[in-house]
Amino acid sequence: LVLLGGCQEPVGPRGRDGGTRTDGSTERGDAGAERCDPGLDSDGDGLTDDVECMLGSDPFARDSDMDGVADGDEAAYPRICVAADPSAQRRPPPACTADAACEPGERCTGLDPTRADTDGDGVPDRMEDLGLDAAIDVAMGETDPRLGDTDGDGTSDGMGGLEICRPEGLAMVTQAGVPDAPIQLGFAPSWGRAREVVGTMARGALLLDDGTAEVAALVAGVPSAGDVAAEAARIEGVVSAALGAGTSAVLIGRALTTHETQPAVTSTYRVARPTSAGALRDALVLPLVGAAAPAGGPLVGAGDAFLVDVTTTRRTTGAAAGTTDVQVTVAPQSAYDDTGRTTSIAASDLANTTGVAEGARGLGHACQVFRGAPVPPVDFLMPTDVSPSMGPYQVRIGDTAARFFRDLGVAGIDFRVAPIAAQSRAFDFARPGLTWVEGTDPMGAASLAYRVTVERYMASAMDRFAPYPNPGSFTTQANEEPIAATILAHEQLSTAAATLPAEQRLREGARVVAFMIADETGTNDVDRYFTRDTARWGRTYPEQLAAAIAYMRDHDILTFGLVNAVRSVPSCDPAEPQDMRRCVIVGNGGAFLDITTATDADVAAAMSRVVAAVIGSASPYTLTRSPITSTLKVRVRGLDVPRSRQNGFDYDPATRAIVFFGPSYRPAEGDELVISYRVW
């Protein structure tokens, strides 16, 4: 209260902050000074008392509206022309000093020191522009305190997409240090409390369980003993041995770089026997860190088959250099494959490296605003070995066609597939003419199954196809060079191939993906293609391998495969021509499945991951920073988007991209898309 002459006086027309009484006389402060004295700044806020009286603020209160910002700072805030009709607001708003500088229907507006929320959008001024510098930084969750709708999306800042960018709108994250290791983990509160395991020889681990998602997880830190490839081979060898009976590889060796620019490798295994996710995870603790899992923990996720994701990060720089991070998640396959559940999402958040950081790092946050953009088309090249031994393997690929089409369709991907013979001679795409299997074709899944096999698929009389361009008796073919076929087809189908009809060529701007299928060794590619043109590919095998990888990378071709693997090494032997296919795939950042050991279930699981990687690579919504993915929040058209692979959004860590599934929330062209997340 302002006491005038020992009692509360009536206030003037300006309200209690006014400077004139109802009778027109001058008010006086309790110190005897004129309340509106032009020579005094009674409250030290940078405004003289007479100016405060003019503005309606209180000359004896530094912060009249009690919003945490001094009256002088608010009065000095830059002004802009603000339209009375928000739909007519000019953007960016022009600066001004008086109404005369604005257009009809606009006022020259700054911050009002008598109102805590100048623009009336429900967000206090001090929460909109955190730096009070009028440089509105959306990435920090700032909005313009002079505009009720900063981004012009038709929704006030208090209710629109940018609300999730403010500190109080960000997702929560729990931090825990990994025992005896210089790393920490940030994870969603839904995991509850992490259990610590103090191991031996500077090793330790955190154990987490999400009973709702049925995922058991382990994050460990161990001393490094080699480079990332050697570490991944060592860790995965320990893991696969400890998992025990029924364990098989699903998709091995996809390379990635972490948010701390450390090299990492991620692989997936399948365990086919009755047990629980918690029991399998606990079986890994002793061989990884030298101490057993604590007794009495929840054994979540009972089932008959499980998917195990293993990520190995080799720290080569920073305070934690010399440490290998090990992240493992285990979940029942039935729950993992159910897109209506959060199982695969919870597993990904723990295994994708985004939640692990050096122990001394703190938390920050970021926000990005996009406008809805078209998703680029995807053209698949599927070079397939058509030698007589390939029959069962081709059928396994054919068996995945229905899900392949379904998953790409749910993600809204405009795709098509060209199964071609894995040959090392040029294709004749003019005769009989390549026909792509279109993603929009109601019979597309069946057509892909027919075209990727050389014998009739499911004994169907409708199957009169084979990988292009096999005429006559398919079983007599000996085309076994998928790397060569990928390069030849890419060159011949490029947009510059003017001799081909446009519908046969690769589409302009399309994401090109090669999925190679072959059971013979890579020496076929070497001997039948690369060594026949040493001027282009090099005289030695190391030169040829490097050139093949460079071709894929330079032409932005994603590489995956169901191929043979040299058994002497678990990942890739760069000195062994027999291993060329696997080395080209992983050298280009892709992943492979061992054709000689993969079961039908393994192939199905691997193909779903290939599809997920392709969906991520096609997304136009790439984040500038690597998020702690459990903290991602997305709004489209002002609506909260659920994290869902059925009808919502998810994240691809390899490309740092937000992807959408289902029709409900996918941004249309021009829609506002706001993404907030926490970062290390």
PDB file of C-alpha atoms in Angstrom, residues 29 100 124 126 196 216 261 277 401 550 575 617:
ATOM      1  CA  GLY A  29       4.854  10.576  -1.069  1.00  0.00           C
ATOM      2  CA  ALA A 100       2.416   7.636 -36.534  1.00  0.00           C
ATOM      3  CA  PRO A 124       4.195 -13.124 -18.132  1.00  0.00           C
ATOM      4  CA  ARG A 126       9.568 -12.048 -18.039  1.00  0.00           C
ATOM      5  CA  GLU A 196      23.725 -49.581  -9.085  1.00  0.00           C
ATOM      6  CA  ALA A 216      14.973 -54.341 -18.961  1.00  0.00           C
ATOM      7  CA  THR A 261      31.230 -37.210 -31.496  1.00  0.00           C
ATOM      8  CA  ALA A 277      13.708 -59.723 -20.245  1.00  0.00           C
ATOM      9  CA  ALA A 401       6.973 -57.973 -48.121  1.00  0.00           C
ATOM     10  CA  ALA A 550      33.156 -44.056 -51.727  1.00  0.00           C
ATOM     11  CA  ALA A 575      41.759 -57.403 -46.009  1.00  0.00           C
ATOM     12  CA  SER A 617      16.690 -40.921 -43.699  1.00  0.00           C
TER      13      SER A 617
END
